Amino acid sequence: MSRFTPRIILIAIALLTATSGMALDLPTTTIRGRQYFYHKVTSKETVYGISKRFGLTREEIIKYNPEAEDGIRKGSILYFPVDEFADRKGEDTQAELPAATSPVAEEVKVETPVEKETGSNDRIAVEAPVDNTLRPVTTPKVLIEATATSHKEPLIAVMLPFMLDESEMSRRTRLYTDFYKGLLIAADTLSRRGSEVEIYAVDTKGRTDDIAGLFAADEKLRNAAVIIPPDDDATLAAITSEALKNGSFVFNVLNIKDTTYMMNPYAIQANIPHNTMYAKAVKGLKNEFKDCTPVVIRNIAGKKDKSAFIDYLIAEYAAEGIEVLQVEYDSALNRSDLSMIDGDPAGNYVVIPSSGSLAEFNKFCHVIKALQESRRNISPSTGIEPGRLAVFGYPDWTAFRGDALDMLHTLEATVYSRYCDDFTSFPSRTLAGEFNRWFGAPMLESVPSHGILGYDTGCYLIKNIRLNEGQFSPVAPEEFEGIQSTFSFTHPMEPDADHVCGYINDALYILTYQPGSGLTARIY
């Protein structure tokens, strides 16, 4: 990347708080050639509150922001297509433009908004008819393309709340510590295979307000090629803001829902976002079960926590002229509810439930098992070739243990997941043994395993920095496949978008549980 003379460009933007009589203005951005309104969630905002404020239904919010199905968090960004919401009315009209920032060490092109001349410096209150129409707002176009660090140290800064001042570690702190320990094992494994890469750990102590001071006082942080932040939204945002000023990449591997990458070219979301995940999951479903009729089952008295995914799935099949069969049952699935499958033993079907919870899984799994056994017991003398009956489910299932895990293997269930959580595999068991030998205690059990996550992250970052002669670049010629995670980064926006964003990991696992034990993993 070319090095330009450092310069600071200040952009003055008036943030006006409107009264109830003014129009509701939201900024817009272009994603994959389509224009969207966007709203950055503030503290204490809820899906319900936003629905009332902008005149939207909860279903509309979740349709375009699937991650909101599990609730929203401060700092996350919600998107709404301008062509569908341009005439929507809201109850509140307060809007705020995000402040534009620019790194001092990269070329920055800035297009400032044109302000209307009034001939006076005084603000004049003007009464107007109530008009809450959602309208686009022209925001400054800050075009920053960050493809690699420049003049940085070959240093990985790990900024986590290790809480070293506390006498006892909480579970959260233990998970952070396991992550760091896994990263140290990766560093040791690769220590004799290339140039030097420094691992630099900083205890943030959970104090978000201290982040700017840490950077100001520590030259190593300012010169780090890549920084690993915690999953706390506020701390992550503070670290990302400082990294942007210094031209360091932020590798967000611990926060699944963060959307900072949409506005920050140095932010890397190492967890595939919901929208991309849904697209890859349905692609995997179609490819793995191309000869199967999809059957969606819904418990009308139970959870429907995957309704956004189901709606997307049905729409994608419909676009290809394929009808998805839909079955509703009350409380517990009965064999008679799936009479179309029971009466067609030669047919190929894949069953997709509308919930990923363990409670709902237990309400249908035994019926699917019985139907599968019925097909296996068909006598050859009948001349019937039994068809395929499969189950396709969710990342939630990878956390199943005990009888539920055994049932996944019995059903040979297939799931989509960000992680390949096969703790019985040889690499997983080997690393677990190394971890125990190094630190005298096993990894804390979690999904994903934070110890393995730290190991995979360390291997990827160290190899990347060495490959790029001491710098870090998310633009790699091929994906990295670790024990539990795969990293393959891309821009989520088209090149002609009105601003250049950061990077997302678009790799998704399609996992199938094998009879007895073990998993097969395919990466999409």
XYZ file of C-alpha atoms in Angstrom:
524
model
C 0.000 0.000 0.000
C 1.308 3.422 -0.893
C 2.362 5.689 1.938
C 0.937 9.189 1.860
C 1.904 12.286 3.771
C 0.016 12.209 7.082
C -2.791 14.688 7.247
C -5.829 15.227 9.365
C -9.048 16.263 7.728
C -11.711 17.699 9.957
C -15.318 17.361 8.931
C -17.826 19.627 10.598
C -21.261 18.100 10.781
C -24.171 19.763 12.505
C -26.120 17.256 14.558
C -29.595 18.656 14.888
C -32.156 17.235 17.282
C -35.533 17.607 15.655
C -38.843 18.265 17.314
C -41.896 16.128 16.756
C -42.920 18.389 13.931
C -39.875 17.730 11.754
C -39.186 14.952 9.264
C -37.380 11.810 10.410
C -34.051 11.690 8.565
C -31.804 8.607 8.555
C -28.435 8.232 6.851
C -28.149 5.817 3.940
C -25.497 3.544 2.557
C -25.227 1.285 -0.474
C -24.751 -2.456 0.002
C -24.346 -4.696 -3.031
C -25.831 -2.041 -5.269
C -28.927 -1.449 -3.103
C -29.513 1.646 -0.979
C -30.305 1.150 2.729
C -31.313 3.341 5.646
C -29.228 2.503 8.703
C -29.613 3.136 12.422
C -26.914 2.631 15.051
C -28.409 1.194 18.233
C -27.857 3.241 21.376
C -27.910 2.053 24.979
C -31.227 0.779 26.356
C -32.875 0.655 22.918
C -35.008 -2.408 22.233
C -36.521 -3.970 19.126
C -39.945 -2.920 20.377
C -38.846 0.670 20.988
C -37.269 0.954 17.552
C -40.348 -0.540 15.926
C -42.479 2.171 17.526
C -39.995 4.913 16.770
C -39.736 4.130 13.058
C -43.206 2.723 12.487
C -41.962 -0.798 11.735
C -43.108 -4.219 12.836
C -40.820 -6.564 14.729
C -41.006 -8.966 11.790
C -39.789 -6.279 9.377
C -36.825 -5.433 11.595
C -35.811 -9.093 11.878
C -36.371 -9.779 8.166
C -33.545 -7.429 7.190
C -31.566 -7.802 10.428
C -31.799 -11.483 11.442
C -29.338 -11.008 14.298
C -31.982 -8.827 16.001
C -34.083 -11.941 16.586
C -31.980 -12.611 19.673
C -32.154 -8.972 20.800
C -30.103 -5.893 19.928
C -27.005 -4.469 21.551
C -25.538 -0.999 21.789
C -23.377 -0.215 18.780
C -25.012 -2.684 16.389
C -26.419 -1.300 13.149
C -29.859 -1.995 11.687
C -30.523 -1.726 7.938
C -33.709 -1.111 5.950
C -33.958 -0.986 2.120
C -34.764 2.542 0.962
C -36.973 1.275 -1.870
C -39.239 -0.507 0.611
C -39.248 1.949 3.521
C -38.984 5.384 1.894
C -42.581 6.290 2.769
C -42.711 4.717 6.237
C -44.024 6.859 9.097
C -42.571 6.877 12.589
C -43.566 8.258 15.984
C -40.232 9.825 16.909
C -38.100 12.042 14.733
C -34.768 12.326 16.462
C -31.862 11.282 14.233
C -28.145 11.587 14.528
C -25.458 11.205 11.909
C -22.429 9.114 12.865
C -19.297 11.199 13.108
C -16.852 10.698 10.237
C -13.321 9.702 11.112
C -10.168 9.254 9.099
C -6.795 7.639 9.754
C -3.822 9.944 9.546
C -1.578 7.599 7.603
C -3.734 6.769 4.585
C -5.055 8.720 1.628
C -8.536 9.957 2.433
C -11.014 11.369 -0.023
C -13.720 13.416 1.645
C -16.847 14.859 0.139
C -18.428 17.261 2.624
C -22.145 17.999 2.609
C -23.353 21.325 1.240
C -25.013 23.533 3.846
C -27.831 25.892 2.992
C -26.943 29.557 3.539
C -29.305 31.421 5.839
C -27.579 34.795 5.944
C -27.460 34.598 9.721
C -25.709 32.656 12.416
C -28.880 32.486 14.490
C -31.005 29.364 14.662
C -34.614 29.997 13.788
C -37.342 27.772 15.115
C -39.841 27.027 12.377
C -43.149 25.364 12.950
C -44.184 22.948 10.224
C -46.896 20.348 9.655
C -46.116 16.965 11.139
C -44.285 14.841 8.563
C -42.527 11.745 9.851
C -41.561 10.397 6.455
C -38.362 8.363 6.386
C -36.030 10.240 4.030
C -32.436 9.606 2.944
C -29.732 11.869 4.340
C -26.623 12.644 2.338
C -23.607 11.751 4.463
C -19.939 12.482 3.758
C -18.325 9.882 1.542
C -15.181 8.712 3.306
C -13.399 6.351 0.947
C -10.655 4.433 2.747
C -9.445 1.133 1.394
C -7.330 -0.789 3.883
C -5.817 -3.895 2.314
C -2.760 -4.198 4.558
C -1.020 -2.451 7.418
C 1.837 -0.078 6.606
C 5.031 0.386 8.640
C 3.646 -1.556 11.601
C 5.515 -3.836 13.981
C 5.045 -7.633 13.583
C 3.040 -7.568 16.787
C -0.285 -9.073 17.866
C -1.825 -7.090 20.733
C -4.295 -9.051 22.872
C -6.477 -6.547 24.747
C -8.721 -8.544 27.069
C -10.104 -8.075 30.602
C -7.876 -10.615 32.340
C -8.842 -8.935 35.638
C -5.464 -9.651 37.217
C -6.332 -7.520 40.248
C -9.195 -9.800 41.251
C -8.618 -12.667 43.679
C -11.011 -15.035 41.880
C -11.675 -15.352 38.178
C -15.234 -15.317 36.874
C -16.230 -17.815 34.177
C -15.995 -15.019 31.594
C -12.446 -14.182 32.696
C -11.492 -17.856 32.609
C -12.738 -18.090 29.016
C -10.640 -15.060 28.026
C -7.651 -16.655 29.762
C -8.211 -19.959 27.957
C -8.301 -18.060 24.659
C -4.953 -16.434 25.449
C -3.429 -19.725 26.567
C -4.490 -21.351 23.299
C -2.864 -18.476 21.418
C 0.372 -19.016 23.360
C 0.418 -22.690 22.372
C 0.019 -21.622 18.735
C 2.954 -19.219 19.135
C 5.095 -21.991 20.601
C 4.084 -24.433 17.859
C 5.133 -21.948 15.160
C 8.094 -20.442 17.027
C 10.769 -22.224 15.009
C 9.157 -21.917 11.586
C 9.687 -18.321 10.499
C 10.407 -14.726 11.381
C 9.699 -13.277 14.819
C 6.166 -12.184 15.708
C 5.558 -10.648 19.130
C 2.506 -11.423 21.290
C 1.682 -8.472 23.535
C -1.033 -8.863 26.187
C -2.815 -5.958 27.890
C -5.268 -6.304 30.769
C -8.077 -3.839 30.000
C -9.570 -4.564 33.450
C -13.010 -4.113 31.923
C -12.610 -0.316 31.913
C -13.826 1.062 28.608
C -13.025 4.651 29.591
C -9.323 3.766 29.906
C -8.881 2.498 26.338
C -7.900 5.836 24.769
C -5.386 6.410 27.576
C -3.847 2.968 27.064
C -3.187 3.745 23.412
C -1.877 7.223 24.167
C 0.612 5.873 26.698
C 1.704 2.711 24.898
C 3.654 2.918 21.649
C 3.405 -0.846 21.164
C -0.383 -0.658 20.976
C -0.197 2.157 18.453
C 2.267 0.188 16.331
C 0.536 -3.212 16.495
C -0.181 -4.865 13.157
C -3.360 -6.438 14.525
C -5.333 -6.168 17.775
C -7.652 -8.745 19.358
C -10.472 -7.084 21.378
C -12.937 -8.570 23.902
C -16.599 -9.258 23.115
C -17.848 -6.310 25.182
C -19.544 -3.917 22.730
C -18.346 -0.667 24.280
C -14.737 -1.783 24.726
C -14.626 -3.270 21.253
C -15.921 0.009 19.780
C -13.343 2.039 21.729
C -10.466 -0.192 20.592
C -11.642 -0.139 16.989
C -11.845 3.649 17.046
C -8.260 3.955 18.304
C -7.014 1.357 15.826
C -8.587 3.291 12.954
C -6.575 6.370 13.938
C -3.366 4.338 13.937
C -3.990 2.140 10.906
C -4.036 -1.177 12.813
C -6.471 -3.974 12.017
C -8.867 -5.193 14.717
C -9.542 -8.930 14.593
C -12.938 -9.427 16.216
C -13.206 -13.137 16.884
C -15.127 -13.037 20.188
C -18.190 -10.873 19.399
C -20.625 -12.495 16.963
C -23.099 -9.642 16.543
C -20.812 -6.624 16.138
C -21.280 -4.678 12.893
C -18.430 -2.173 13.230
C -16.985 -3.551 9.991
C -19.786 -1.814 8.071
C -18.287 1.597 8.855
C -14.636 0.904 9.694
C -12.220 -0.341 6.998
C -9.830 -1.727 9.642
C -12.484 -3.820 11.430
C -12.513 -7.557 10.710
C -15.535 -9.607 11.736
C -14.111 -13.121 12.095
C -17.605 -14.590 12.668
C -19.787 -14.915 9.587
C -22.716 -12.426 9.944
C -26.302 -13.669 10.055
C -27.320 -12.566 6.552
C -24.296 -14.177 4.925
C -24.679 -17.237 7.149
C -28.301 -17.736 6.086
C -27.349 -17.536 2.406
C -24.519 -20.046 2.836
C -26.692 -22.345 5.002
C -29.460 -22.545 2.407
C -26.864 -23.074 -0.321
C -25.462 -25.957 1.729
C -28.934 -27.365 2.352
C -29.764 -27.354 -1.346
C -26.435 -28.890 -2.290
C -26.345 -31.597 0.392
C -30.002 -32.561 -0.127
C -30.557 -31.669 -3.776
C -32.803 -34.683 -4.355
C -34.900 -34.138 -1.199
C -38.215 -32.368 -0.693
C -37.831 -29.820 2.134
C -40.343 -30.175 4.994
C -40.599 -27.420 7.613
C -42.130 -28.481 10.943
C -43.533 -25.975 13.461
C -44.755 -26.512 16.991
C -47.663 -24.060 17.248
C -47.379 -24.194 21.049
C -43.584 -23.980 21.160
C -40.635 -21.781 20.274
C -40.146 -20.479 16.746
C -36.769 -18.864 17.292
C -35.597 -19.666 13.765
C -38.536 -18.057 11.955
C -36.271 -15.563 10.152
C -34.169 -18.389 8.733
C -37.269 -20.398 7.791
C -38.782 -17.407 5.962
C -35.523 -16.919 4.069
C -35.334 -20.632 3.229
C -38.897 -20.738 1.886
C -38.298 -17.639 -0.244
C -35.072 -19.079 -1.705
C -36.755 -22.355 -2.677
C -39.740 -20.468 -4.096
C -37.388 -18.468 -6.321
C -36.465 -21.796 -7.950
C -40.092 -22.887 -8.253
C -39.807 -25.424 -5.414
C -42.585 -25.644 -2.833
C -41.535 -26.252 0.761
C -43.960 -28.546 2.581
C -45.038 -27.077 5.923
C -46.365 -29.084 8.855
C -47.757 -27.716 12.095
C -48.179 -29.800 15.233
C -49.369 -29.098 18.752
C -46.912 -29.598 21.645
C -45.327 -32.869 20.461
C -44.888 -34.262 16.957
C -46.870 -37.408 16.187
C -46.119 -39.865 13.423
C -49.473 -39.067 11.855
C -48.362 -35.428 11.454
C -45.834 -36.649 8.900
C -48.194 -38.971 7.042
C -46.962 -37.671 3.677
C -43.486 -38.998 4.540
C -44.729 -42.172 6.235
C -46.892 -42.996 3.215
C -44.053 -42.434 0.739
C -41.174 -44.666 1.917
C -39.404 -44.352 -1.436
C -39.475 -40.536 -1.356
C -36.534 -38.330 -0.364
C -37.202 -35.732 2.341
C -35.234 -33.366 4.573
C -36.964 -32.110 7.726
C -36.161 -28.610 9.025
C -37.607 -27.546 12.419
C -38.516 -23.925 13.197
C -36.592 -23.935 16.486
C -33.046 -24.762 17.492
C -33.738 -25.303 21.198
C -33.095 -28.574 23.003
C -36.659 -28.635 24.347
C -38.142 -28.450 20.848
C -35.636 -30.972 19.495
C -36.839 -33.508 22.065
C -40.447 -33.015 20.875
C -39.818 -34.273 17.336
C -36.589 -36.308 17.243
C -38.114 -39.660 18.302
C -40.686 -39.559 15.495
C -37.976 -38.896 12.898
C -35.956 -41.772 14.377
C -38.978 -44.104 14.106
C -39.583 -43.128 10.472
C -35.919 -43.732 9.616
C -35.999 -47.163 11.286
C -39.206 -48.007 9.440
C -37.462 -47.345 6.131
C -34.432 -49.403 7.089
C -36.725 -52.340 7.958
C -38.477 -52.461 4.572
C -38.129 -55.988 3.221
C -36.299 -56.342 -0.114
C -39.133 -58.583 -1.241
C -41.416 -55.544 -1.490
C -39.340 -54.151 -4.333
C -39.314 -50.752 -2.642
C -36.008 -48.892 -2.556
C -36.165 -46.838 0.667
C -35.725 -43.122 0.135
C -33.609 -40.712 2.111
C -34.997 -39.092 5.271
C -32.686 -36.470 6.754
C -32.778 -33.732 9.395
C -31.237 -30.276 8.917
C -30.722 -28.071 11.948
C -28.872 -25.275 13.657
C -25.635 -24.146 15.331
C -27.435 -24.484 18.700
C -27.318 -28.251 18.300
C -23.514 -28.344 18.460
C -23.851 -27.616 22.200
C -25.950 -30.756 22.799
C -24.436 -33.323 25.123
C -25.513 -36.673 26.587
C -28.658 -38.286 25.140
C -29.330 -35.367 22.797
C -25.864 -35.678 21.239
C -26.362 -39.430 20.845
C -29.645 -38.729 19.070
C -27.898 -36.362 16.620
C -25.576 -39.223 15.680
C -28.482 -41.680 15.449
C -30.405 -39.363 13.115
C -27.218 -38.528 11.176
C -28.374 -34.926 11.533
C -26.807 -32.121 9.503
C -26.324 -28.594 10.889
C -24.800 -25.333 9.754
C -22.336 -23.714 12.126
C -19.620 -21.077 12.415
C -17.439 -23.657 14.160
C -16.488 -27.290 13.681
C -17.000 -28.357 17.286
C -15.703 -31.923 17.047
C -14.083 -32.416 20.438
C -13.550 -36.129 19.661
C -11.305 -35.477 16.638
C -7.583 -36.245 16.816
C -6.474 -32.566 16.474
C -8.911 -31.469 19.205
C -7.831 -34.224 21.585
C -4.158 -33.551 20.887
C -4.510 -29.838 21.616
C -6.567 -30.567 24.737
C -3.771 -32.806 25.991
C -1.135 -30.158 25.244
C -3.207 -27.522 27.034
C -3.528 -29.682 30.131
C 0.204 -30.458 30.105
C 1.165 -26.778 29.746
C -1.172 -25.280 32.298
C -2.015 -28.145 34.644
C -5.776 -27.889 34.059
C -8.149 -28.680 31.174
C -9.802 -26.100 28.971
C -13.097 -24.759 30.256
C -15.878 -26.468 28.314
C -17.681 -24.041 26.024
C -19.089 -23.833 22.509
C -16.976 -22.805 20.772
C -14.000 -23.939 22.822
C -12.156 -20.717 23.680
C -8.860 -22.558 24.067
C -9.094 -23.961 20.529
C -10.386 -20.618 19.251
C -7.276 -18.929 20.625
C -5.064 -21.573 19.026
C -6.698 -21.214 15.591
C -6.583 -17.408 15.819
C -2.913 -17.443 16.777
C -1.969 -19.796 13.950
C -3.836 -17.694 11.399
C -2.464 -14.309 12.508
C 1.150 -15.451 12.917
C 1.201 -17.154 9.519
C -0.457 -14.118 7.917
C 2.066 -11.639 9.363
C 4.973 -13.812 8.288
C 3.535 -14.208 4.803
C 3.245 -10.411 4.521
C 6.785 -9.670 5.749
C 5.805 -8.319 9.152
C 2.546 -6.634 8.133
C -1.009 -7.960 8.373
C -3.416 -8.272 5.447
C -6.909 -9.816 5.466
C -6.606 -10.211 1.695
C -5.223 -13.741 1.421
C -4.884 -15.995 -1.635
C -6.625 -18.889 0.126
C -8.677 -19.610 3.206
C -7.165 -20.732 6.498
C -8.605 -23.914 7.984
C -7.929 -24.514 11.659
C -9.078 -27.156 14.115
C -12.356 -25.425 14.920
C -12.499 -22.306 12.725
C -11.961 -21.388 9.104
C -11.063 -17.825 8.074
C -11.793 -16.523 4.589
C -12.286 -12.758 4.446
C -14.075 -10.562 1.958
C -15.655 -7.118 1.688
C -19.448 -7.384 2.221
C -19.997 -4.413 -0.135
C -19.518 -3.911 -3.830
C -16.470 -1.896 -4.957
C -18.663 1.003 -6.119
C -20.401 1.416 -2.729
C -20.522 4.910 -1.241
C -17.894 3.942 1.317
C -15.395 1.138 1.755
C -16.035 -1.068 4.757
C -13.971 -3.642 6.602
C -14.003 -7.408 6.215
C -16.194 -10.356 7.128
C -15.448 -14.047 7.356
C -17.780 -15.730 4.869
C -16.788 -19.347 5.618
C -19.539 -21.592 7.025
C -19.392 -25.219 8.112
C -21.989 -27.790 7.110
C -21.557 -30.579 9.667
C -23.063 -34.078 9.592
C -23.086 -36.296 12.680
C -21.899 -39.797 11.842
C -23.452 -42.982 13.327
C -21.873 -43.656 16.699
C -19.469 -40.709 16.829
C -17.520 -38.281 14.703
C -18.401 -35.503 12.278
C -17.917 -34.822 8.613
C -17.297 -31.159 7.840
C -17.675 -29.299 4.565
C -16.852 -25.623 4.198
C -19.070 -23.329 2.134
